Tab-separated table of C-alpha atoms in Angstrom:
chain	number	residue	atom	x	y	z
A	1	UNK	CA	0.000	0.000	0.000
A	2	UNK	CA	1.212	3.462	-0.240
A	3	UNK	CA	-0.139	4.436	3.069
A	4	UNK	CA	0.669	3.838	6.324
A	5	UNK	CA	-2.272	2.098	8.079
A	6	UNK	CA	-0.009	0.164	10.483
A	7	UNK	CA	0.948	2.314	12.456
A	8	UNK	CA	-0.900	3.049	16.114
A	9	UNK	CA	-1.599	7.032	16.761
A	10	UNK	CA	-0.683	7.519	20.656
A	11	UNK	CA	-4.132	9.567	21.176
A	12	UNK	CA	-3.958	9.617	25.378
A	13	UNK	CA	-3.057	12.964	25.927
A	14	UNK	CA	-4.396	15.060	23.254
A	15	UNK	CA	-8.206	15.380	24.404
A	16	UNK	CA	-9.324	12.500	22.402
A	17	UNK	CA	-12.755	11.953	23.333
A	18	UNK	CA	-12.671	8.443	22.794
A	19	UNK	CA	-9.647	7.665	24.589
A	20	UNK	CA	-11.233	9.728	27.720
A	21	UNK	CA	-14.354	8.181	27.644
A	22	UNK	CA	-12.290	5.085	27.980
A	23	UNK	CA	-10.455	6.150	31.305
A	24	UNK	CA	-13.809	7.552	32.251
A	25	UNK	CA	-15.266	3.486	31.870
A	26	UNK	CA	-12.633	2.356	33.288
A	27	UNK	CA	-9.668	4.119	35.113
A	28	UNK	CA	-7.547	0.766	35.611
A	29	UNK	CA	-6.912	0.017	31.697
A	30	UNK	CA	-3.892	-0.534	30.996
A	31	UNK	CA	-1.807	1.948	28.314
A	32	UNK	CA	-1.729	-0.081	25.538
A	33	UNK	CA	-5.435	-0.989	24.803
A	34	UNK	CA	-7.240	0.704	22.693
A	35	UNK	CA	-10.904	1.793	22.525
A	36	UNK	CA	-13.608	0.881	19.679
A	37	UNK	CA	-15.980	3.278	20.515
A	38	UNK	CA	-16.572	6.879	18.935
A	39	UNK	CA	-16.871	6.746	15.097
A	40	UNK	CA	-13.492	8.166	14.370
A	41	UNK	CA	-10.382	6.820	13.199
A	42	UNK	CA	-6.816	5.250	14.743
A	43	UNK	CA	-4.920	5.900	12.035
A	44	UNK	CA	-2.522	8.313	10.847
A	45	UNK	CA	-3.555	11.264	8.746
A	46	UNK	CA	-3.335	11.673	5.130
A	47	UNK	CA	-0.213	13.200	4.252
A	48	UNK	CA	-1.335	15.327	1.389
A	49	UNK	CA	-3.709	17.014	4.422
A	50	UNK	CA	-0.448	17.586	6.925
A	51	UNK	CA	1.427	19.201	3.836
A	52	UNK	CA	-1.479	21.072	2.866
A	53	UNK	CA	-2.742	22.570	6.141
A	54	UNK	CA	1.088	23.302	7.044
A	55	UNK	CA	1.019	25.992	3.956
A	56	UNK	CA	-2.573	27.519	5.038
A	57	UNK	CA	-0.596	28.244	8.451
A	58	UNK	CA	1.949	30.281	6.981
A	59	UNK	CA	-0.262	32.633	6.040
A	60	UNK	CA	-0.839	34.476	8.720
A	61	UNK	CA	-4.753	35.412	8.204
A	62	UNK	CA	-6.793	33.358	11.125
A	63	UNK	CA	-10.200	35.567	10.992
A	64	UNK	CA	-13.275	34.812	10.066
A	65	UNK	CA	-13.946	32.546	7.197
A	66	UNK	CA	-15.945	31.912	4.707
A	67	UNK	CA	-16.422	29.035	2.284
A	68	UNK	CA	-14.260	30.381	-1.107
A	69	UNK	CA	-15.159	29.477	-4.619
A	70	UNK	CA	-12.463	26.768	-4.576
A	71	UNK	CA	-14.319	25.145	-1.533
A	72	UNK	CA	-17.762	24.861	-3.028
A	73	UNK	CA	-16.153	23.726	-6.687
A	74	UNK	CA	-14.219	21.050	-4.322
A	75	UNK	CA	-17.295	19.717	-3.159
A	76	UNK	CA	-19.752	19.969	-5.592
A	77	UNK	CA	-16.874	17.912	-7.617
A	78	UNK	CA	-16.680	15.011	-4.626
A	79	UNK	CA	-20.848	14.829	-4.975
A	80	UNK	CA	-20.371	14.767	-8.897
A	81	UNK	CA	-17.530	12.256	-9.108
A	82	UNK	CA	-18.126	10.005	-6.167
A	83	UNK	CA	-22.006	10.069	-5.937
A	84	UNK	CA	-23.258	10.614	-9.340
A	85	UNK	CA	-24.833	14.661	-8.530
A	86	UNK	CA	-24.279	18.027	-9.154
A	87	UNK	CA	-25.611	19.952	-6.671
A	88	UNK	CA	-26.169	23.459	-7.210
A	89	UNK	CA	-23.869	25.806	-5.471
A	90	UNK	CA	-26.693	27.698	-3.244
A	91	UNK	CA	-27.978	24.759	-2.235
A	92	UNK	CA	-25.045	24.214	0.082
A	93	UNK	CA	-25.091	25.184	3.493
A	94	UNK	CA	-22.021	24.810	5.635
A	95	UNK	CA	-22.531	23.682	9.406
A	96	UNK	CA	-20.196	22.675	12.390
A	97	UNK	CA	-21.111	18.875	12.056
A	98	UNK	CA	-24.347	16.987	11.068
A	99	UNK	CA	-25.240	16.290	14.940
A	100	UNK	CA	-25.748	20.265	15.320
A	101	UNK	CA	-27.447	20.658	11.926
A	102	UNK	CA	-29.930	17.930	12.883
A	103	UNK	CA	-30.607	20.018	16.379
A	104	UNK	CA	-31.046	22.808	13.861
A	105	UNK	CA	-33.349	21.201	11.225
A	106	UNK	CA	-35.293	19.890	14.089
A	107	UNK	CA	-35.816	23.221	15.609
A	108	UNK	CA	-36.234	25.423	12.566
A	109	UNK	CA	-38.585	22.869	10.630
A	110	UNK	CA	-40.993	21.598	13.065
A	111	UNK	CA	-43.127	22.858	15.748
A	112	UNK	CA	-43.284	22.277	19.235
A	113	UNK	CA	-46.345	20.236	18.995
A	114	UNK	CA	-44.937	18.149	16.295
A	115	UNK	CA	-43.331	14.888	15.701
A	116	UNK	CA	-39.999	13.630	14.061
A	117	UNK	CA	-40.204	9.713	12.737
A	118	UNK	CA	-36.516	7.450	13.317
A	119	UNK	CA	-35.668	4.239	12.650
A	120	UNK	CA	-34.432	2.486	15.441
A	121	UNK	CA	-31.744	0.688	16.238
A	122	UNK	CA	-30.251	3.696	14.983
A	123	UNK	CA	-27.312	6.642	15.723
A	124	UNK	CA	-28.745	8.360	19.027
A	125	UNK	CA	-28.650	11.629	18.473
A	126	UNK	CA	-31.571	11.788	15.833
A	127	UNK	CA	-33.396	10.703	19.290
A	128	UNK	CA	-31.778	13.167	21.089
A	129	UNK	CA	-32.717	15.827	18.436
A	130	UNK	CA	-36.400	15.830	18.940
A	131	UNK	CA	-35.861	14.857	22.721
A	132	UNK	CA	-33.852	18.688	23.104
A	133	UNK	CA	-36.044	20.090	20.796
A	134	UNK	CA	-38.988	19.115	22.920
A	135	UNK	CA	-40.439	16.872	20.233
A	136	UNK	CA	-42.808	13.615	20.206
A	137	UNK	CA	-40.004	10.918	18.719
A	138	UNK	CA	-41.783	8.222	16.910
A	139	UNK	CA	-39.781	5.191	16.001
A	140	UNK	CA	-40.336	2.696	13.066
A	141	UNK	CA	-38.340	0.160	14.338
A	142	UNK	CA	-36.195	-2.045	11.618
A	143	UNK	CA	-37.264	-5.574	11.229
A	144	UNK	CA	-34.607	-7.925	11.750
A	145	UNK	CA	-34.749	-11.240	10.032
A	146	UNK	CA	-31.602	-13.450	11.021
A	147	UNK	CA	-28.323	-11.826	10.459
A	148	UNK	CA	-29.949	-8.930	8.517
A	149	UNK	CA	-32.669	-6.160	8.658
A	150	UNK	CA	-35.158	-4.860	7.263
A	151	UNK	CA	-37.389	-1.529	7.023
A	152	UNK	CA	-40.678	-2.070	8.255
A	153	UNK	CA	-42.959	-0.173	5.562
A	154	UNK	CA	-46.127	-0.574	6.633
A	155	UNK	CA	-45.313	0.672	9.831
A	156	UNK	CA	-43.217	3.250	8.283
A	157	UNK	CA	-45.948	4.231	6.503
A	158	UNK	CA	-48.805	4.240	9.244
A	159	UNK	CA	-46.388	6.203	11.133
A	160	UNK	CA	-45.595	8.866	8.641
A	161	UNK	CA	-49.227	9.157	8.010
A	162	UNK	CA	-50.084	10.515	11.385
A	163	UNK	CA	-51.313	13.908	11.800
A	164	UNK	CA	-47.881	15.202	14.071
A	165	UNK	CA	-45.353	13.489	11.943
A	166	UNK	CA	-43.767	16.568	10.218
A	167	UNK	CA	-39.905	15.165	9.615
A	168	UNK	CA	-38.132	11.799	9.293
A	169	UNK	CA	-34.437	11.548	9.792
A	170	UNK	CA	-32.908	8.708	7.336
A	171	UNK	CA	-29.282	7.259	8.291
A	172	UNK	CA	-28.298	6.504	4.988
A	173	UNK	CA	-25.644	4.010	4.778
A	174	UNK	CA	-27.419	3.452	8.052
A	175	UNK	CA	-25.249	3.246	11.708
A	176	UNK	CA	-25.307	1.331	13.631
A	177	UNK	CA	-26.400	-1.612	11.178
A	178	UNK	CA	-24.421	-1.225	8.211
A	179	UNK	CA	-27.220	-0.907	6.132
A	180	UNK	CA	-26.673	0.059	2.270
A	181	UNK	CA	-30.255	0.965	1.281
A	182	UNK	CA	-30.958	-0.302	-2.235
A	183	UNK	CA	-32.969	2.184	-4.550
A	184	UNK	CA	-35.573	0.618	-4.616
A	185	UNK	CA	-35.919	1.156	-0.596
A	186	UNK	CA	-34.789	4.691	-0.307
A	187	UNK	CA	-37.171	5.821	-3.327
A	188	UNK	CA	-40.461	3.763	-1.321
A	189	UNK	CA	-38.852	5.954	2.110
A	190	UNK	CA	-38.984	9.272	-0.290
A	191	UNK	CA	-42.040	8.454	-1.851
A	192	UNK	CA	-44.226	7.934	1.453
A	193	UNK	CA	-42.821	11.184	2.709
A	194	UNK	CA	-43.678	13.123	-0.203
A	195	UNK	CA	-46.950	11.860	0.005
A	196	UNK	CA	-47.545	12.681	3.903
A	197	UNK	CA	-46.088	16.011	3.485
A	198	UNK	CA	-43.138	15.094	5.644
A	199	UNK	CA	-39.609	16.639	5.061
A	200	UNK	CA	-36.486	14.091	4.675
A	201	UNK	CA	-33.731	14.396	6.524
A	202	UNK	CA	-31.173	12.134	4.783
A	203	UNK	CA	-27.838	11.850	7.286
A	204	UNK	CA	-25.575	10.275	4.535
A	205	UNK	CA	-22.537	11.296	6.283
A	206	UNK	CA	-20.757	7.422	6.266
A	207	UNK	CA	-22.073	7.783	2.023
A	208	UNK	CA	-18.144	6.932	1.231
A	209	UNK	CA	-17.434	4.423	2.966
A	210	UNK	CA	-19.303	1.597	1.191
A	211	UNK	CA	-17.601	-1.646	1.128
A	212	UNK	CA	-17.032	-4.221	-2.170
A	213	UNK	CA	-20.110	-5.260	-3.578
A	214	UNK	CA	-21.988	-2.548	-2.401
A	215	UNK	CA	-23.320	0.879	-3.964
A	216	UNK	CA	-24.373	4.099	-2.277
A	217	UNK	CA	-27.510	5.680	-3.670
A	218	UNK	CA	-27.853	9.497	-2.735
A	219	UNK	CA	-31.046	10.926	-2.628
A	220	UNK	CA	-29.212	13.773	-4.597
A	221	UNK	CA	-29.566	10.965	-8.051
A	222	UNK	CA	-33.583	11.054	-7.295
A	223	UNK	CA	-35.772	13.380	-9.276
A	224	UNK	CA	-36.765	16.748	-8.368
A	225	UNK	CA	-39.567	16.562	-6.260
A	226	UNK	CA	-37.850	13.921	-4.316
A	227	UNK	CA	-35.108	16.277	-3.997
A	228	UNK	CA	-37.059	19.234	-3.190
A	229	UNK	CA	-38.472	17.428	0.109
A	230	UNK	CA	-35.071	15.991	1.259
A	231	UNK	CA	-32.292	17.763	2.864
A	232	UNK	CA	-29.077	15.756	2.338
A	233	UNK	CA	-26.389	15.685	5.479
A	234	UNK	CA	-22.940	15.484	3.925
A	235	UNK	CA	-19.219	15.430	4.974
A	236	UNK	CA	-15.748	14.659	5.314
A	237	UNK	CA	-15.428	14.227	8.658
A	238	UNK	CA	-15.848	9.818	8.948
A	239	UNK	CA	-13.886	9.591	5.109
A	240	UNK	CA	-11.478	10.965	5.934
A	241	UNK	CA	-11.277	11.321	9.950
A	242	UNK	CA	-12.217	15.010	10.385
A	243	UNK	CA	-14.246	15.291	12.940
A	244	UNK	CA	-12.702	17.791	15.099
A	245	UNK	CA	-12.533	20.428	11.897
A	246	UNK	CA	-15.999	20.462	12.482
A	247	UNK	CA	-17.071	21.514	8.908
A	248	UNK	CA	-20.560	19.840	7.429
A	249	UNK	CA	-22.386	20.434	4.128
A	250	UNK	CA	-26.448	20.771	3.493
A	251	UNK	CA	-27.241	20.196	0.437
A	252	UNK	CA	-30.897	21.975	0.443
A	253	UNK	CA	-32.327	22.450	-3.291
A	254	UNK	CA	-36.349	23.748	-1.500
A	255	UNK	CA	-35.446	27.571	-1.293
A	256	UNK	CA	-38.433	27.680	1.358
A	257	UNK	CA	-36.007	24.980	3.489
A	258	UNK	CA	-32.720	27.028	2.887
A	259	UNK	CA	-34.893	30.724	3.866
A	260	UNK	CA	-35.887	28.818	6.916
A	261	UNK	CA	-32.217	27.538	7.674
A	262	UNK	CA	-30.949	31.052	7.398
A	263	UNK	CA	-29.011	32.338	10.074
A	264	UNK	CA	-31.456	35.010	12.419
A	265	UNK	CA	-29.305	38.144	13.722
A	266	UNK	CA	-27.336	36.988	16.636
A	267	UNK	CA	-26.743	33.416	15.397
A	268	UNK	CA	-22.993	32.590	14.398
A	269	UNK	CA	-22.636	30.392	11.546
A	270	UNK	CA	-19.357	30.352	10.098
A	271	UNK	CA	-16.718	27.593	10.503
A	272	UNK	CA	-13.253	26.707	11.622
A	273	UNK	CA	-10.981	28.837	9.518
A	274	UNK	CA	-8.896	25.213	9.121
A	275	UNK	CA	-12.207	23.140	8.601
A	276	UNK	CA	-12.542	24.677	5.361
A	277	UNK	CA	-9.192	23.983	3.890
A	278	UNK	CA	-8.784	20.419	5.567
A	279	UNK	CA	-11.582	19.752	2.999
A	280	UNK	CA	-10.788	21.173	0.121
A	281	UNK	CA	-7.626	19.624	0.397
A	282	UNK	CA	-9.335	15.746	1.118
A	283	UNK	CA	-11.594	16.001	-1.390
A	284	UNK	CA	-9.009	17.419	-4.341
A	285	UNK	CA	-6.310	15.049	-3.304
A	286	UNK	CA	-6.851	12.139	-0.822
A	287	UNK	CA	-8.749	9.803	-2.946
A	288	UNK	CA	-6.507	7.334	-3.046
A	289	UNK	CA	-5.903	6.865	0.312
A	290	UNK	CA	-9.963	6.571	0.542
A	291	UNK	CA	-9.535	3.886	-1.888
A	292	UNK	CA	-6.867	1.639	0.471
A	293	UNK	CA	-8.989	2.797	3.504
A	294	UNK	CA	-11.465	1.075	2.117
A	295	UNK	CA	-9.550	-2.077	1.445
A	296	UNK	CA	-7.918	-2.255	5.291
A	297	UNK	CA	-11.811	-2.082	6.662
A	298	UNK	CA	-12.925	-4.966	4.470
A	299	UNK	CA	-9.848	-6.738	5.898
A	300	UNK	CA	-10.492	-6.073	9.288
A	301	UNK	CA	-14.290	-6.985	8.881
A	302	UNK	CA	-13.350	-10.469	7.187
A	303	UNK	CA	-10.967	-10.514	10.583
A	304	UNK	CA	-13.589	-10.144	13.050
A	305	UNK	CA	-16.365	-12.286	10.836
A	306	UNK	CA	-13.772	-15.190	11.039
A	307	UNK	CA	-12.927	-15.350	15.023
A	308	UNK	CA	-16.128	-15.086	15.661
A	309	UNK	CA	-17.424	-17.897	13.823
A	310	UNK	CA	-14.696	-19.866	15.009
A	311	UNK	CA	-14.458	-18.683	18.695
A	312	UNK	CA	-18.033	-16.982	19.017
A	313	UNK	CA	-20.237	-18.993	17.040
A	314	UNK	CA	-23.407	-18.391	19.047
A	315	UNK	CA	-22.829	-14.424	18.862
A	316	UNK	CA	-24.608	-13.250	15.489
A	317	UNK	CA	-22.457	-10.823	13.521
A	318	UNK	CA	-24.338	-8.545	10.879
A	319	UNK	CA	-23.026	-8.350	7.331
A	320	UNK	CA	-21.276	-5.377	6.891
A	321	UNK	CA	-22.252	-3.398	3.577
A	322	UNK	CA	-21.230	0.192	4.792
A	323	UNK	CA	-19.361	2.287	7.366
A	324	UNK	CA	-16.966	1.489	9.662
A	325	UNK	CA	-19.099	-0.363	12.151
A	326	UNK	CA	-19.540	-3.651	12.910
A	327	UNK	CA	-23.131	-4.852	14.805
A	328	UNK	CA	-23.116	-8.021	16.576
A	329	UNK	CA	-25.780	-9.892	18.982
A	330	UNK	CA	-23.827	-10.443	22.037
A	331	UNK	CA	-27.506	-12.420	23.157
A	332	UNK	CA	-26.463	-16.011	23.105
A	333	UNK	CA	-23.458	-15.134	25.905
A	334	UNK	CA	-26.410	-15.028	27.993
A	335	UNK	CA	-26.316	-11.891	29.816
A	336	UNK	CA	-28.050	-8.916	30.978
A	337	UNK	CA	-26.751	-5.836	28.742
A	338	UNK	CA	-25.228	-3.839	31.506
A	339	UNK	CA	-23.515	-7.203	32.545
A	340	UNK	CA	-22.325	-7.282	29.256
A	341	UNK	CA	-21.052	-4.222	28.719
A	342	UNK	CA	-19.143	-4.631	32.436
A	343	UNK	CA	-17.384	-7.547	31.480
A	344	UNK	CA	-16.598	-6.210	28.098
A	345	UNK	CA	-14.986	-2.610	30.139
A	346	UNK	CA	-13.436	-4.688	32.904
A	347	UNK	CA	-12.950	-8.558	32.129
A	348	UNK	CA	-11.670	-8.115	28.156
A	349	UNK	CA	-10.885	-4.075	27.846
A	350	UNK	CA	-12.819	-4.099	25.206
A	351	UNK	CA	-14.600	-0.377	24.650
A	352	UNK	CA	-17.258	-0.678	22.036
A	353	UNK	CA	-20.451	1.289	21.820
A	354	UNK	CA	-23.123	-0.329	23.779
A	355	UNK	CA	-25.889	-1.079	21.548
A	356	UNK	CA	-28.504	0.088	24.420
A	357	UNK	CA	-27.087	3.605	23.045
A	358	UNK	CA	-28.957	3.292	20.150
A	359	UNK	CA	-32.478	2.163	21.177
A	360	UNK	CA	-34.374	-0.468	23.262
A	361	UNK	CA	-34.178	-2.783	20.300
A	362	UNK	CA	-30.515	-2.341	20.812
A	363	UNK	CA	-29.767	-3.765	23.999
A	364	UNK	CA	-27.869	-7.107	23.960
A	365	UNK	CA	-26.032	-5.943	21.245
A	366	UNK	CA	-22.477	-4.022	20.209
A	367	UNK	CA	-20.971	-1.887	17.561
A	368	UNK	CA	-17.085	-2.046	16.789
A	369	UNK	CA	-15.236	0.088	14.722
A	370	UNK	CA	-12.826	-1.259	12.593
A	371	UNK	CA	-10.942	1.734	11.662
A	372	UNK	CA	-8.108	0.647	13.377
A	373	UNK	CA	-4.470	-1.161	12.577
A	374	UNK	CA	-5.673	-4.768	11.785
A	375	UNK	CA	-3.134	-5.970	14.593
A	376	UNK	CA	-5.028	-3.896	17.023
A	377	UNK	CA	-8.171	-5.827	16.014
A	378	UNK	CA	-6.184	-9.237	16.355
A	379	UNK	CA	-4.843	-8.358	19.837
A	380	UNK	CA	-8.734	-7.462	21.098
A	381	UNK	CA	-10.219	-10.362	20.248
A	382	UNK	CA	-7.734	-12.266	21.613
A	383	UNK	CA	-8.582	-10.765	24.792
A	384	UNK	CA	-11.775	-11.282	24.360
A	385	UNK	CA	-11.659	-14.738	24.206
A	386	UNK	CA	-9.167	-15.318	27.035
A	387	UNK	CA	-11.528	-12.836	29.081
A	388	UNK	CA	-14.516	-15.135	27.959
A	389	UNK	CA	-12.133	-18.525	28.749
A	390	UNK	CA	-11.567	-17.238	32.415
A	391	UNK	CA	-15.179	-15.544	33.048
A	392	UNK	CA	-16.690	-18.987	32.591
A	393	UNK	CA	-14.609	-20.503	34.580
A	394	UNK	CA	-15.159	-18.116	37.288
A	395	UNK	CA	-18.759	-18.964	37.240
A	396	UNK	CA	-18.398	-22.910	36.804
């Protein structure tokens, strides 16, 4: 490969909010595990993005900033080449991060009285933005059928149709699953909405990390009054491990959406003065590296898939079609979920996201990232078994 996804980043004493929320868990861990946890990556940066932010710093001009021409043409180009769109230029509206532009879309596009629709298991703070926003949260929960799931559509529908319902917020490739949606599903999902007058919120924000024998389909392909009732929730920030740039794109064709999105006097909407050159730079030049990211996470998943069926047969691992996240059924190890999730912290040191996090249906259950050094995968499930090997017999 021509990058280096080997080597292990020491994150412990920069502020990493995964790495505190795993001394926070746990204070005893020892140094050298690390956690599975947030949705952000353990490997180093892309060169190309060190070299280019290093020549932004010499000039000397840290103020306020605004998106520049080259910005926009670098990502209506990533939606054009990558996704098969061309979004307008005015249709895009920058934010600091999809979880605050949901709070926002919530708030500006609804009405206290109102309802948002969710598909649980699914990422919590789509919950969390109707729960803030002091808004009914209705959930259509997926159907799961073996090792796979499903979307429940006549429940979606009856619960789209009801009077309150005014938004639905779509994970598309959906997390914690690893859902791809086919077509064919995301254009029944658009359709019902259209037809019960209920705006789209389409969180595609994992839409580049799909693995082989998978496609993304963006709303942003569909026709035009598809489009004009969806709101699509793009960035950089899981490609290419951004996160803390804080820099988000709306892509919002309904002009009545983008009027009502518009910054009021007294509300600050401009982004980190970096955020806006980090990508720029990732979307002109670190394709390639997406390309062998892409590559190492298919490794890792064929990694995990294999130990567990040999080690962990009972525990149910779902096919991985996109992101970075793994879901398995921890069920058949026969305990409750905050056992679980204490013998995972304190027996293995393993940190994953509790699948509780996501939803009732989620309890039982855990998500793993694998965007990690595969030896750092190896070495965890090797603790997991021998943690496993000892726990039983502990209780025998």
């Amino acid at each position: 490969m021509t990058y280096n996804f080997e080597t292990v980043p020491d994150r412990s004493l920069v502020g990493s909010e995964k790495w505190e929320l795993m001394k926070l868990q746990n204070p005893n861990v020892p140094k050298d595990i690390i956690p599975f946890s947030v949705a952000d990556m353990e490997f180093e940066q892309q060169p190309e993005l060190i070299q280019g932010l290093t020549e932004r710093l010499k000039q000397p001009i840290y103020g306020y900033t605004g998106p520049t021409d080259s910005y926009m043409e670098a990502v209506i180009n990533w939606m054009d080449r990558r996704h098969g769109f061309h979004p307008k230029k005015e249709w895009i509206l920058q934010t600091a991060g999809v979880v605050p532009a949901l709070m926002r879309l919530v708030e500006k596009l609804t009405k206290p009285e109102e309802a948002i629709l969710i598909m649980e298991p699914v990422y919590y703070p789509f919950r969390l933005s109707g729960e803030k926003n002091q808004r009914k949260v209705i959930s259509s929960d997926l159907i799961r059928n073996g090792n796979y799931y499903n979307i429940d559509f006549e429940d979606f529908e009856k619960k789209a149709a009801l009077p309150q319902t005014r938004l639905c917020i779509l994970c598309s490739p959906h997390n914690p699953i690893g859902r791809v949606w086919t077509k064919e599903e995301l254009l029944q999902i658009s359709e019902i909405c259209l037809n019960n007058q209920v705006i789209l919120i389409a969180d595609e924000i994992h839409f580049d990390l799909i693995l082989p024998g998978y496609a993304h389909i963006s709303i942003g392909t569909f026709e035009e009054k598809y489009l004009m009732n969806t709101i699509l929730c793009t960035a950089p920030s899981k490609t290419f491990n951004l996160a803390g740039f804080q820099t988000s794109n709306l892509i919002v064709a309904n002009p009545e959406f983008r009027k009502a999105l518009k910054p009021t006097l007294g509300e600050y909407e401009m982004l980190h003065t970096l955020g806006y050159q980090a990508c720029e730079i990732v979307y002109n030049q670190c394709e390639p590296w997406l390309e062998e990211l892409l590559i190492v996470i298919d490794r890792n998943r064929q990694l995990v898939e294999n130990f567990m069926a040999e080690y962990f047969p009972e525990v149910v691992v779902f096919p991985l079609e996109g992101t970075y996240l793994l879901w398995m059924d921890f069920h058949a190890l026969k305990m409750p979920y905050k056992e679980l999730e204490k013998f995972m912290q304190t027996e293995a040191y393993l940190f994953l996201d509790e699948g509780y996090l996501f939803g009732k249906t989620g309890e039982g259950y855990e998500r793993m990232n694998l965007a990690c050094p595969t030896q750092v995968i190896k070495k965890a499930l090797e603790r997991l078994w021998n943690a496993w090997q000892k726990h039983q017999s502990n209780c025998n």
